[in-house]
Amino acid sequence: MLTCIVIVVGFLRSATFFEATLSASTSIHNAMARRVLRAPLSFFHTNPSGRIVNRFSKDQGQVDDLLPSCLFDALQSAFLVVGAIVLVAIAVPVVLPVFVPLALAFFWIRRRYIIASREVKRWEAVTRSPVFASFSATLKGLPTIRAFGAAERFQTSFLDLMAHNGDWWFAFISTSSLSAHQAAAGGGVRASGAPPALIHSRSFHVLALDEATANVDRATDELIQTALRDFAHRDREAHGRVLLVIAHRLDTVMDTDTLLVLNAGELVESGPPSALAATPGGVFARMVTAARLAAPAAAKGEAAAAAAAGGGGAQ
């Protein structure tokens, strides 16, 4: 009975909270749209289109997606802390004076952090608006840009704007909890959004990588794999660390000690990669053969595309 009550109360709490946040974000969007639609022409001359699009897209998206979950977690953490303090006060009242300097230190750190993080976030939003403005202006003036052969100049300018915004976004991630090292089960560490150099320098007992290079090109993948091999080799000799890799490219796992091949969630093969690749009719051996056959075809396709691009430029 008590379990059912807890489930119902938790469901009602979550539903009420997210309904309230949805209503608040809807009200903010409607009020903003109403003001923009009724704004005089001087408003559009003063504010570029990229800034307006930024408010309706990225900023409104954060209000819809990020703010409710952060507020929910903050309230939940606050109630947990208050409950813990009350329990400690009841069980060991002599500890209560310790909370006073701890609270003062917490508020001092919070004040110092808010000043920096708010400014970094503001600059991230400020540098994002020119990206939208440049993209919108390029779409509107595309025929003129092509007629005067200024496509490369506009592309370079757009990439510079994106890089400038990316610098501030990286700074914001570095100063926020999104880059924190989250404690995993068993005392491990899960590094979310941490820089590769930071991951490389940490003293991990177990480092798990789930398709860490899925969204990078092959050149970047080779650099990352070289760093990971050095990391695994150095730690394996010195401390006996474990490196777990879930890969989508075969060359990523060819240097591992043991390879597990899964099919439909079931283990079909296991052993050293060299032994599995030499097994006639094996699943991994067939994958290696298919990859070797596909590599020359991909190279020919890239060469043909480069030749076609060179021929088009010569004409």
PDB file of C-alpha atoms in Angstrom:
ATOM      1  CA  MET A   1       0.000   0.000   0.000  1.00  0.00           C
ATOM      2  CA  LEU A   2       2.790   2.383   0.941  1.00  0.00           C
ATOM      3  CA  THR A   3       4.603   1.619  -2.321  1.00  0.00           C
ATOM      4  CA  CYS A   4       1.488   2.443  -4.351  1.00  0.00           C
ATOM      5  CA  ILE A   5       1.081   5.741  -2.505  1.00  0.00           C
ATOM      6  CA  VAL A   6       4.719   6.670  -3.172  1.00  0.00           C
ATOM      7  CA  ILE A   7       4.332   5.834  -6.883  1.00  0.00           C
ATOM      8  CA  VAL A   8       1.105   7.836  -7.218  1.00  0.00           C
ATOM      9  CA  VAL A   9       2.500  10.839  -5.336  1.00  0.00           C
ATOM     10  CA  GLY A  10       5.698  10.770  -7.410  1.00  0.00           C
ATOM     11  CA  PHE A  11       3.723  10.590 -10.647  1.00  0.00           C
ATOM     12  CA  LEU A  12       1.418  13.443  -9.625  1.00  0.00           C
ATOM     13  CA  ARG A  13       4.396  15.541  -8.545  1.00  0.00           C
ATOM     14  CA  SER A  14       6.213  15.044 -11.848  1.00  0.00           C
ATOM     15  CA  ALA A  15       3.077  15.589 -13.933  1.00  0.00           C
ATOM     16  CA  THR A  16       2.156  18.769 -12.059  1.00  0.00           C
ATOM     17  CA  PHE A  17       5.680  20.153 -12.269  1.00  0.00           C
ATOM     18  CA  PHE A  18       6.144  19.556 -15.982  1.00  0.00           C
ATOM     19  CA  GLU A  19       2.642  20.792 -16.750  1.00  0.00           C
ATOM     20  CA  ALA A  20       3.468  24.020 -14.929  1.00  0.00           C
ATOM     21  CA  THR A  21       6.801  24.408 -16.748  1.00  0.00           C
ATOM     22  CA  LEU A  22       5.138  23.702 -20.103  1.00  0.00           C
ATOM     23  CA  SER A  23       2.511  26.340 -19.395  1.00  0.00           C
ATOM     24  CA  ALA A  24       5.235  28.812 -18.375  1.00  0.00           C
ATOM     25  CA  SER A  25       7.299  28.209 -21.536  1.00  0.00           C
ATOM     26  CA  THR A  26       4.174  28.528 -23.686  1.00  0.00           C
ATOM     27  CA  SER A  27       3.340  31.838 -22.036  1.00  0.00           C
ATOM     28  CA  ILE A  28       6.896  33.102 -22.598  1.00  0.00           C
ATOM     29  CA  HIS A  29       6.799  32.106 -26.276  1.00  0.00           C
ATOM     30  CA  ASN A  30       3.367  33.635 -26.879  1.00  0.00           C
ATOM     31  CA  ALA A  31       4.314  36.883 -25.144  1.00  0.00           C
ATOM     32  CA  MET A  32       7.551  37.096 -27.129  1.00  0.00           C
ATOM     33  CA  ALA A  33       5.781  36.372 -30.426  1.00  0.00           C
ATOM     34  CA  ARG A  34       3.081  38.931 -29.629  1.00  0.00           C
ATOM     35  CA  ARG A  35       5.680  41.623 -28.915  1.00  0.00           C
ATOM     36  CA  VAL A  36       7.637  40.863 -32.104  1.00  0.00           C
ATOM     37  CA  LEU A  37       4.536  40.854 -34.311  1.00  0.00           C
ATOM     38  CA  ARG A  38       3.449  44.203 -32.892  1.00  0.00           C
ATOM     39  CA  ALA A  39       6.922  45.765 -32.873  1.00  0.00           C
ATOM     40  CA  PRO A  40       7.559  48.874 -35.010  1.00  0.00           C
ATOM     41  CA  LEU A  41       9.949  48.823 -37.956  1.00  0.00           C
ATOM     42  CA  SER A  42      12.620  50.536 -35.877  1.00  0.00           C
ATOM     43  CA  PHE A  43      12.864  47.359 -33.778  1.00  0.00           C
ATOM     44  CA  PHE A  44      13.857  45.287 -36.826  1.00  0.00           C
ATOM     45  CA  HIS A  45      16.363  47.936 -37.911  1.00  0.00           C
ATOM     46  CA  THR A  46      17.969  47.881 -34.463  1.00  0.00           C
ATOM     47  CA  ASN A  47      17.962  44.101 -33.909  1.00  0.00           C
ATOM     48  CA  PRO A  48      19.354  41.824 -36.642  1.00  0.00           C
ATOM     49  CA  SER A  49      17.291  38.868 -37.792  1.00  0.00           C
ATOM     50  CA  GLY A  50      19.825  36.416 -36.351  1.00  0.00           C
ATOM     51  CA  ARG A  51      19.254  37.733 -32.846  1.00  0.00           C
ATOM     52  CA  ILE A  52      15.488  37.333 -33.201  1.00  0.00           C
ATOM     53  CA  VAL A  53      15.817  33.824 -34.648  1.00  0.00           C
ATOM     54  CA  ASN A  54      18.226  32.952 -31.841  1.00  0.00           C
ATOM     55  CA  ARG A  55      15.673  33.946 -29.202  1.00  0.00           C
ATOM     56  CA  PHE A  56      12.915  31.888 -30.813  1.00  0.00           C
ATOM     57  CA  SER A  57      15.063  28.815 -31.519  1.00  0.00           C
ATOM     58  CA  LYS A  58      18.007  28.125 -29.213  1.00  0.00           C
ATOM     59  CA  ASP A  59      16.974  30.214 -26.214  1.00  0.00           C
ATOM     60  CA  GLN A  60      13.353  29.073 -26.340  1.00  0.00           C
ATOM     61  CA  GLY A  61      14.545  25.491 -26.797  1.00  0.00           C
ATOM     62  CA  GLN A  62      16.597  25.715 -23.618  1.00  0.00           C
ATOM     63  CA  VAL A  63      13.601  27.095 -21.757  1.00  0.00           C
ATOM     64  CA  ASP A  64      11.524  24.163 -23.026  1.00  0.00           C
ATOM     65  CA  ASP A  65      14.064  21.346 -22.609  1.00  0.00           C
ATOM     66  CA  LEU A  66      16.894  22.264 -20.261  1.00  0.00           C
ATOM     67  CA  LEU A  67      15.316  24.565 -17.698  1.00  0.00           C
ATOM     68  CA  PRO A  68      12.518  22.210 -16.474  1.00  0.00           C
ATOM     69  CA  SER A  69      14.845  19.273 -15.872  1.00  0.00           C
ATOM     70  CA  CYS A  70      17.455  21.473 -14.169  1.00  0.00           C
ATOM     71  CA  LEU A  71      14.828  23.082 -11.949  1.00  0.00           C
ATOM     72  CA  PHE A  72      13.357  19.664 -11.104  1.00  0.00           C
ATOM     73  CA  ASP A  73      16.786  18.293 -10.155  1.00  0.00           C
ATOM     74  CA  ALA A  74      17.594  21.416  -8.142  1.00  0.00           C
ATOM     75  CA  LEU A  75      14.363  21.180  -6.135  1.00  0.00           C
ATOM     76  CA  GLN A  76      14.834  17.459  -5.578  1.00  0.00           C
ATOM     77  CA  SER A  77      18.425  17.965  -4.411  1.00  0.00           C
ATOM     78  CA  ALA A  78      17.341  20.813  -2.137  1.00  0.00           C
ATOM     79  CA  PHE A  79      14.687  18.648  -0.466  1.00  0.00           C
ATOM     80  CA  LEU A  80      17.206  15.812  -0.045  1.00  0.00           C
ATOM     81  CA  VAL A  81      19.721  18.150   1.581  1.00  0.00           C
ATOM     82  CA  VAL A  82      17.102  19.635   3.898  1.00  0.00           C
ATOM     83  CA  GLY A  83      15.912  16.143   4.839  1.00  0.00           C
ATOM     84  CA  ALA A  84      19.476  15.017   5.559  1.00  0.00           C
ATOM     85  CA  ILE A  85      20.104  18.080   7.731  1.00  0.00           C
ATOM     86  CA  VAL A  86      16.885  17.466   9.680  1.00  0.00           C
ATOM     87  CA  LEU A  87      17.791  13.806  10.262  1.00  0.00           C
ATOM     88  CA  VAL A  88      21.294  14.743  11.409  1.00  0.00           C
ATOM     89  CA  ALA A  89      19.863  17.444  13.689  1.00  0.00           C
ATOM     90  CA  ILE A  90      17.527  14.917  15.295  1.00  0.00           C
ATOM     91  CA  ALA A  91      20.127  12.157  15.631  1.00  0.00           C
ATOM     92  CA  VAL A  92      23.254  14.199  16.499  1.00  0.00           C
ATOM     93  CA  PRO A  93      22.326  17.778  17.507  1.00  0.00           C
ATOM     94  CA  VAL A  94      25.946  18.665  18.341  1.00  0.00           C
ATOM     95  CA  VAL A  95      26.830  18.607  14.637  1.00  0.00           C
ATOM     96  CA  LEU A  96      24.463  21.493  13.830  1.00  0.00           C
ATOM     97  CA  PRO A  97      27.032  24.304  14.410  1.00  0.00           C
ATOM     98  CA  VAL A  98      29.205  22.764  11.679  1.00  0.00           C
ATOM     99  CA  PHE A  99      26.528  23.515   9.063  1.00  0.00           C
ATOM    100  CA  VAL A 100      26.848  27.278   9.576  1.00  0.00           C
ATOM    101  CA  PRO A 101      30.391  27.683   8.136  1.00  0.00           C
ATOM    102  CA  LEU A 102      29.589  25.077   5.482  1.00  0.00           C
ATOM    103  CA  ALA A 103      26.539  27.067   4.361  1.00  0.00           C
ATOM    104  CA  LEU A 104      28.543  30.308   4.295  1.00  0.00           C
ATOM    105  CA  ALA A 105      31.287  28.660   2.233  1.00  0.00           C
ATOM    106  CA  PHE A 106      28.707  27.211  -0.145  1.00  0.00           C
ATOM    107  CA  PHE A 107      27.033  30.570  -0.764  1.00  0.00           C
ATOM    108  CA  TRP A 108      30.421  32.253  -1.255  1.00  0.00           C
ATOM    109  CA  ILE A 109      31.450  29.669  -3.857  1.00  0.00           C
ATOM    110  CA  ARG A 110      28.037  29.916  -5.531  1.00  0.00           C
ATOM    111  CA  ARG A 111      28.288  33.693  -5.771  1.00  0.00           C
ATOM    112  CA  ARG A 112      31.757  33.543  -7.325  1.00  0.00           C
ATOM    113  CA  TYR A 113      30.692  30.821  -9.758  1.00  0.00           C
ATOM    114  CA  ILE A 114      27.475  32.546 -10.855  1.00  0.00           C
ATOM    115  CA  ILE A 115      29.347  35.727 -11.794  1.00  0.00           C
ATOM    116  CA  ALA A 116      31.673  33.880 -14.169  1.00  0.00           C
ATOM    117  CA  SER A 117      29.205  31.347 -15.586  1.00  0.00           C
ATOM    118  CA  ARG A 118      26.526  33.957 -16.270  1.00  0.00           C
ATOM    119  CA  GLU A 119      28.985  36.126 -18.199  1.00  0.00           C
ATOM    120  CA  VAL A 120      30.274  33.149 -20.199  1.00  0.00           C
ATOM    121  CA  LYS A 121      26.739  32.055 -21.046  1.00  0.00           C
ATOM    122  CA  ARG A 122      25.813  35.585 -22.064  1.00  0.00           C
ATOM    123  CA  TRP A 123      28.735  35.771 -24.472  1.00  0.00           C
ATOM    124  CA  GLU A 124      27.868  32.346 -25.859  1.00  0.00           C
ATOM    125  CA  ALA A 125      24.382  33.638 -26.672  1.00  0.00           C
ATOM    126  CA  VAL A 126      25.749  36.923 -28.053  1.00  0.00           C
ATOM    127  CA  THR A 127      28.172  35.158 -30.411  1.00  0.00           C
ATOM    128  CA  ARG A 128      25.460  32.740 -31.538  1.00  0.00           C
ATOM    129  CA  SER A 129      23.230  35.477 -32.977  1.00  0.00           C
ATOM    130  CA  PRO A 130      25.682  36.457 -35.784  1.00  0.00           C
ATOM    131  CA  VAL A 131      25.718  32.806 -36.894  1.00  0.00           C
ATOM    132  CA  PHE A 132      21.973  32.876 -37.510  1.00  0.00           C
ATOM    133  CA  ALA A 133      22.196  36.344 -39.067  1.00  0.00           C
ATOM    134  CA  SER A 134      24.965  35.272 -41.464  1.00  0.00           C
ATOM    135  CA  PHE A 135      23.106  32.113 -42.450  1.00  0.00           C
ATOM    136  CA  SER A 136      19.870  34.016 -43.071  1.00  0.00           C
ATOM    137  CA  ALA A 137      21.627  36.756 -45.062  1.00  0.00           C
ATOM    138  CA  THR A 138      23.483  34.174 -47.147  1.00  0.00           C
ATOM    139  CA  LEU A 139      20.266  32.391 -48.080  1.00  0.00           C
ATOM    140  CA  LYS A 140      18.620  35.662 -49.067  1.00  0.00           C
ATOM    141  CA  GLY A 141      21.561  36.873 -51.150  1.00  0.00           C
ATOM    142  CA  LEU A 142      22.672  33.531 -52.584  1.00  0.00           C
ATOM    143  CA  PRO A 143      22.224  34.519 -56.270  1.00  0.00           C
ATOM    144  CA  THR A 144      24.244  37.711 -55.764  1.00  0.00           C
ATOM    145  CA  ILE A 145      26.974  35.869 -53.865  1.00  0.00           C
ATOM    146  CA  ARG A 146      27.331  33.317 -56.648  1.00  0.00           C
ATOM    147  CA  ALA A 147      27.215  35.988 -59.353  1.00  0.00           C
ATOM    148  CA  PHE A 148      30.180  37.846 -57.843  1.00  0.00           C
ATOM    149  CA  GLY A 149      32.090  34.670 -56.922  1.00  0.00           C
ATOM    150  CA  ALA A 150      32.087  35.486 -53.207  1.00  0.00           C
ATOM    151  CA  ALA A 151      30.967  32.053 -51.986  1.00  0.00           C
ATOM    152  CA  GLU A 152      34.349  31.158 -50.510  1.00  0.00           C
ATOM    153  CA  ARG A 153      34.615  34.470 -48.664  1.00  0.00           C
ATOM    154  CA  PHE A 154      31.149  34.073 -47.144  1.00  0.00           C
ATOM    155  CA  GLN A 155      31.901  30.472 -46.220  1.00  0.00           C
ATOM    156  CA  THR A 156      35.112  31.496 -44.457  1.00  0.00           C
ATOM    157  CA  SER A 157      33.288  34.262 -42.603  1.00  0.00           C
ATOM    158  CA  PHE A 158      30.536  31.859 -41.518  1.00  0.00           C
ATOM    159  CA  LEU A 159      33.049  29.273 -40.285  1.00  0.00           C
ATOM    160  CA  ASP A 160      34.870  31.980 -38.309  1.00  0.00           C
ATOM    161  CA  LEU A 161      31.606  32.975 -36.633  1.00  0.00           C
ATOM    162  CA  MET A 162      30.856  29.352 -35.771  1.00  0.00           C
ATOM    163  CA  ALA A 163      34.365  28.842 -34.388  1.00  0.00           C
ATOM    164  CA  HIS A 164      34.043  31.981 -32.236  1.00  0.00           C
ATOM    165  CA  ASN A 165      30.730  30.767 -30.866  1.00  0.00           C
ATOM    166  CA  GLY A 166      32.185  27.297 -30.337  1.00  0.00           C
ATOM    167  CA  ASP A 167      34.951  28.773 -28.192  1.00  0.00           C
ATOM    168  CA  TRP A 168      32.428  30.339 -25.845  1.00  0.00           C
ATOM    169  CA  TRP A 169      30.278  27.192 -25.846  1.00  0.00           C
ATOM    170  CA  PHE A 170      33.311  25.123 -24.858  1.00  0.00           C
ATOM    171  CA  ALA A 171      34.086  27.636 -22.112  1.00  0.00           C
ATOM    172  CA  PHE A 172      30.503  27.350 -20.838  1.00  0.00           C
ATOM    173  CA  ILE A 173      30.646  23.544 -20.851  1.00  0.00           C
ATOM    174  CA  SER A 174      34.002  23.632 -19.052  1.00  0.00           C
ATOM    175  CA  THR A 175      32.618  25.824 -16.263  1.00  0.00           C
ATOM    176  CA  SER A 176      29.313  23.982 -15.816  1.00  0.00           C
ATOM    177  CA  SER A 177      28.271  20.664 -14.329  1.00  0.00           C
ATOM    178  CA  LEU A 178      27.891  19.246 -17.867  1.00  0.00           C
ATOM    179  CA  SER A 179      31.642  18.589 -17.891  1.00  0.00           C
ATOM    180  CA  ALA A 180      31.741  17.071 -14.418  1.00  0.00           C
ATOM    181  CA  HIS A 181      33.054  13.577 -13.792  1.00  0.00           C
ATOM    182  CA  GLN A 182      29.998  11.616 -12.728  1.00  0.00           C
ATOM    183  CA  ALA A 183      30.488   8.795 -10.252  1.00  0.00           C
ATOM    184  CA  ALA A 184      29.429   5.445 -11.695  1.00  0.00           C
ATOM    185  CA  ALA A 185      28.523   2.211  -9.929  1.00  0.00           C
ATOM    186  CA  GLY A 186      31.402   0.563  -8.099  1.00  0.00           C
ATOM    187  CA  GLY A 187      33.390   3.742  -7.627  1.00  0.00           C
ATOM    188  CA  GLY A 188      34.179   4.273 -11.286  1.00  0.00           C
ATOM    189  CA  VAL A 189      34.107   7.519 -13.206  1.00  0.00           C
ATOM    190  CA  ARG A 190      32.083   8.439 -16.250  1.00  0.00           C
ATOM    191  CA  ALA A 191      33.555  11.516 -17.936  1.00  0.00           C
ATOM    192  CA  SER A 192      30.730  13.351 -19.710  1.00  0.00           C
ATOM    193  CA  GLY A 193      31.968  15.922 -22.201  1.00  0.00           C
ATOM    194  CA  ALA A 194      35.449  15.980 -20.727  1.00  0.00           C
ATOM    195  CA  PRO A 195      38.336  16.969 -22.994  1.00  0.00           C
ATOM    196  CA  PRO A 196      40.371  14.044 -24.389  1.00  0.00           C
ATOM    197  CA  ALA A 197      43.550  15.328 -22.718  1.00  0.00           C
ATOM    198  CA  LEU A 198      41.752  15.273 -19.370  1.00  0.00           C
ATOM    199  CA  ILE A 199      40.538  11.721 -19.966  1.00  0.00           C
ATOM    200  CA  HIS A 200      44.050  10.710 -20.991  1.00  0.00           C
ATOM    201  CA  SER A 201      45.569  12.156 -17.839  1.00  0.00           C
ATOM    202  CA  ARG A 202      43.091  10.645 -15.387  1.00  0.00           C
ATOM    203  CA  SER A 203      44.134   7.510 -13.517  1.00  0.00           C
ATOM    204  CA  PHE A 204      41.260   5.205 -14.454  1.00  0.00           C
ATOM    205  CA  HIS A 205      40.905   1.626 -13.295  1.00  0.00           C
ATOM    206  CA  VAL A 206      38.331   0.967 -16.026  1.00  0.00           C
ATOM    207  CA  LEU A 207      37.867   3.235 -19.064  1.00  0.00           C
ATOM    208  CA  ALA A 208      34.762   2.421 -21.144  1.00  0.00           C
ATOM    209  CA  LEU A 209      34.315   3.999 -24.588  1.00  0.00           C
ATOM    210  CA  ASP A 210      30.974   3.578 -26.356  1.00  0.00           C
ATOM    211  CA  GLU A 211      31.625   4.489 -30.013  1.00  0.00           C
ATOM    212  CA  ALA A 212      33.791   7.420 -28.930  1.00  0.00           C
ATOM    213  CA  THR A 213      34.792   8.240 -32.526  1.00  0.00           C
ATOM    214  CA  ALA A 214      31.445   7.704 -34.239  1.00  0.00           C
ATOM    215  CA  ASN A 215      31.061  11.343 -35.309  1.00  0.00           C
ATOM    216  CA  VAL A 216      34.605  12.207 -36.386  1.00  0.00           C
ATOM    217  CA  ASP A 217      36.448  11.770 -39.658  1.00  0.00           C
ATOM    218  CA  ARG A 218      39.046   9.061 -40.220  1.00  0.00           C
ATOM    219  CA  ALA A 219      42.051  11.350 -39.682  1.00  0.00           C
ATOM    220  CA  THR A 220      40.738  12.466 -36.286  1.00  0.00           C
ATOM    221  CA  ASP A 221      39.833   8.869 -35.475  1.00  0.00           C
ATOM    222  CA  GLU A 222      43.431   7.789 -36.117  1.00  0.00           C
ATOM    223  CA  LEU A 223      44.761  10.485 -33.772  1.00  0.00           C
ATOM    224  CA  ILE A 224      42.353   9.450 -31.024  1.00  0.00           C
ATOM    225  CA  GLN A 225      43.129   5.755 -31.491  1.00  0.00           C
ATOM    226  CA  THR A 226      46.873   6.454 -31.271  1.00  0.00           C
ATOM    227  CA  ALA A 227      46.358   8.318 -27.983  1.00  0.00           C
ATOM    228  CA  LEU A 228      44.152   5.513 -26.640  1.00  0.00           C
ATOM    229  CA  ARG A 229      46.698   2.850 -27.596  1.00  0.00           C
ATOM    230  CA  ASP A 230      49.441   4.766 -25.801  1.00  0.00           C
ATOM    231  CA  PHE A 231      47.152   5.209 -22.813  1.00  0.00           C
ATOM    232  CA  ALA A 232      46.168   1.525 -22.684  1.00  0.00           C
ATOM    233  CA  HIS A 233      49.722   0.267 -23.240  1.00  0.00           C
ATOM    234  CA  ARG A 234      51.217   2.593 -20.624  1.00  0.00           C
ATOM    235  CA  ASP A 235      48.604   1.808 -17.984  1.00  0.00           C
ATOM    236  CA  ARG A 236      48.546  -1.907 -18.760  1.00  0.00           C
ATOM    237  CA  GLU A 237      52.278  -2.117 -18.031  1.00  0.00           C
ATOM    238  CA  ALA A 238      52.253   0.163 -15.012  1.00  0.00           C
ATOM    239  CA  HIS A 239      48.934  -0.375 -13.259  1.00  0.00           C
ATOM    240  CA  GLY A 240      46.967  -3.086 -15.039  1.00  0.00           C
ATOM    241  CA  ARG A 241      44.155  -0.793 -16.203  1.00  0.00           C
ATOM    242  CA  VAL A 242      41.236  -2.079 -18.271  1.00  0.00           C
ATOM    243  CA  LEU A 243      40.069  -0.438 -21.514  1.00  0.00           C
ATOM    244  CA  LEU A 244      36.595  -1.448 -22.744  1.00  0.00           C
ATOM    245  CA  VAL A 245      35.791  -0.372 -26.307  1.00  0.00           C
ATOM    246  CA  ILE A 246      32.447  -0.597 -28.129  1.00  0.00           C
ATOM    247  CA  ALA A 247      33.478   0.108 -31.705  1.00  0.00           C
ATOM    248  CA  HIS A 248      31.897   0.639 -35.119  1.00  0.00           C
ATOM    249  CA  ARG A 249      35.187   0.411 -37.045  1.00  0.00           C
ATOM    250  CA  LEU A 250      37.250  -2.768 -37.132  1.00  0.00           C
ATOM    251  CA  ASP A 251      40.619  -1.024 -37.005  1.00  0.00           C
ATOM    252  CA  THR A 252      39.593   0.402 -33.631  1.00  0.00           C
ATOM    253  CA  VAL A 253      39.651  -3.032 -31.959  1.00  0.00           C
ATOM    254  CA  MET A 254      42.400  -4.831 -33.884  1.00  0.00           C
ATOM    255  CA  ASP A 255      45.016  -4.024 -31.195  1.00  0.00           C
ATOM    256  CA  THR A 256      42.938  -5.190 -28.233  1.00  0.00           C
ATOM    257  CA  ASP A 257      43.829  -8.228 -26.126  1.00  0.00           C
ATOM    258  CA  THR A 258      40.392  -9.843 -26.210  1.00  0.00           C
ATOM    259  CA  LEU A 259      37.524  -9.279 -28.620  1.00  0.00           C
ATOM    260  CA  LEU A 260      33.865 -10.121 -27.979  1.00  0.00           C
ATOM    261  CA  VAL A 261      31.643 -10.417 -31.068  1.00  0.00           C
ATOM    262  CA  LEU A 262      27.915  -9.999 -30.397  1.00  0.00           C
ATOM    263  CA  ASN A 263      25.034 -10.823 -32.703  1.00  0.00           C
ATOM    264  CA  ALA A 264      21.469  -9.886 -31.719  1.00  0.00           C
ATOM    265  CA  GLY A 265      22.619  -9.423 -28.134  1.00  0.00           C
ATOM    266  CA  GLU A 266      24.285 -12.848 -27.906  1.00  0.00           C
ATOM    267  CA  LEU A 267      27.993 -13.650 -27.687  1.00  0.00           C
ATOM    268  CA  VAL A 268      29.016 -15.597 -30.802  1.00  0.00           C
ATOM    269  CA  GLU A 269      32.820 -15.312 -30.708  1.00  0.00           C
ATOM    270  CA  SER A 270      35.549 -14.329 -28.285  1.00  0.00           C
ATOM    271  CA  GLY A 271      39.324 -14.326 -28.313  1.00  0.00           C
ATOM    272  CA  PRO A 272      42.286 -12.352 -29.651  1.00  0.00           C
ATOM    273  CA  PRO A 273      41.449 -10.368 -32.822  1.00  0.00           C
ATOM    274  CA  SER A 274      44.239 -12.030 -34.818  1.00  0.00           C
ATOM    275  CA  ALA A 275      42.921 -15.500 -33.982  1.00  0.00           C
ATOM    276  CA  LEU A 276      39.320 -14.569 -34.774  1.00  0.00           C
ATOM    277  CA  ALA A 277      40.344 -12.967 -38.084  1.00  0.00           C
ATOM    278  CA  ALA A 278      42.129 -16.199 -39.065  1.00  0.00           C
ATOM    279  CA  THR A 279      39.163 -18.445 -38.196  1.00  0.00           C
ATOM    280  CA  PRO A 280      37.664 -19.811 -41.451  1.00  0.00           C
ATOM    281  CA  GLY A 281      33.973 -18.953 -41.745  1.00  0.00           C
ATOM    282  CA  GLY A 282      33.953 -16.956 -38.525  1.00  0.00           C
ATOM    283  CA  VAL A 283      31.726 -13.937 -38.037  1.00  0.00           C
ATOM    284  CA  PHE A 284      34.639 -11.600 -37.344  1.00  0.00           C
ATOM    285  CA  ALA A 285      36.649 -13.079 -40.220  1.00  0.00           C
ATOM    286  CA  ARG A 286      33.788 -12.326 -42.610  1.00  0.00           C
ATOM    287  CA  MET A 287      33.582  -8.773 -41.280  1.00  0.00           C
ATOM    288  CA  VAL A 288      37.321  -8.282 -41.832  1.00  0.00           C
ATOM    289  CA  THR A 289      37.062  -9.651 -45.378  1.00  0.00           C
ATOM    290  CA  ALA A 290      34.114  -7.371 -46.168  1.00  0.00           C
ATOM    291  CA  ALA A 291      35.986  -4.358 -44.774  1.00  0.00           C
ATOM    292  CA  ARG A 292      39.051  -5.142 -46.895  1.00  0.00           C
ATOM    293  CA  LEU A 293      36.899  -5.423 -50.011  1.00  0.00           C
ATOM    294  CA  ALA A 294      35.035  -2.193 -49.226  1.00  0.00           C
ATOM    295  CA  ALA A 295      38.196  -0.135 -48.582  1.00  0.00           C
ATOM    296  CA  PRO A 296      39.479  -0.106 -52.207  1.00  0.00           C
ATOM    297  CA  ALA A 297      35.996   0.720 -53.508  1.00  0.00           C
ATOM    298  CA  ALA A 298      35.726   3.642 -51.094  1.00  0.00           C
ATOM    299  CA  ALA A 299      39.191   4.852 -52.111  1.00  0.00           C
ATOM    300  CA  LYS A 300      38.234   4.671 -55.791  1.00  0.00           C
ATOM    301  CA  GLY A 301      35.038   6.619 -55.096  1.00  0.00           C
ATOM    302  CA  GLU A 302      36.961   9.342 -53.259  1.00  0.00           C
ATOM    303  CA  ALA A 303      39.533   9.529 -56.076  1.00  0.00           C
ATOM    304  CA  ALA A 304      36.786   9.782 -58.703  1.00  0.00           C
ATOM    305  CA  ALA A 305      35.038  12.530 -56.736  1.00  0.00           C
ATOM    306  CA  ALA A 306      38.308  14.447 -56.391  1.00  0.00           C
ATOM    307  CA  ALA A 307      39.021  14.066 -60.111  1.00  0.00           C
ATOM    308  CA  ALA A 308      35.518  15.249 -60.995  1.00  0.00           C
ATOM    309  CA  ALA A 309      35.884  18.256 -58.717  1.00  0.00           C
ATOM    310  CA  GLY A 310      39.260  19.065 -60.267  1.00  0.00           C
ATOM    311  CA  GLY A 311      37.854  18.758 -63.773  1.00  0.00           C
ATOM    312  CA  GLY A 312      34.893  20.993 -62.912  1.00  0.00           C
ATOM    313  CA  GLY A 313      37.270  23.613 -61.494  1.00  0.00           C
ATOM    314  CA  ALA A 314      39.446  23.489 -64.623  1.00  0.00           C
ATOM    315  CA  GLN A 315      36.480  24.091 -66.856  1.00  0.00           C
TER     316      GLN A 315
END
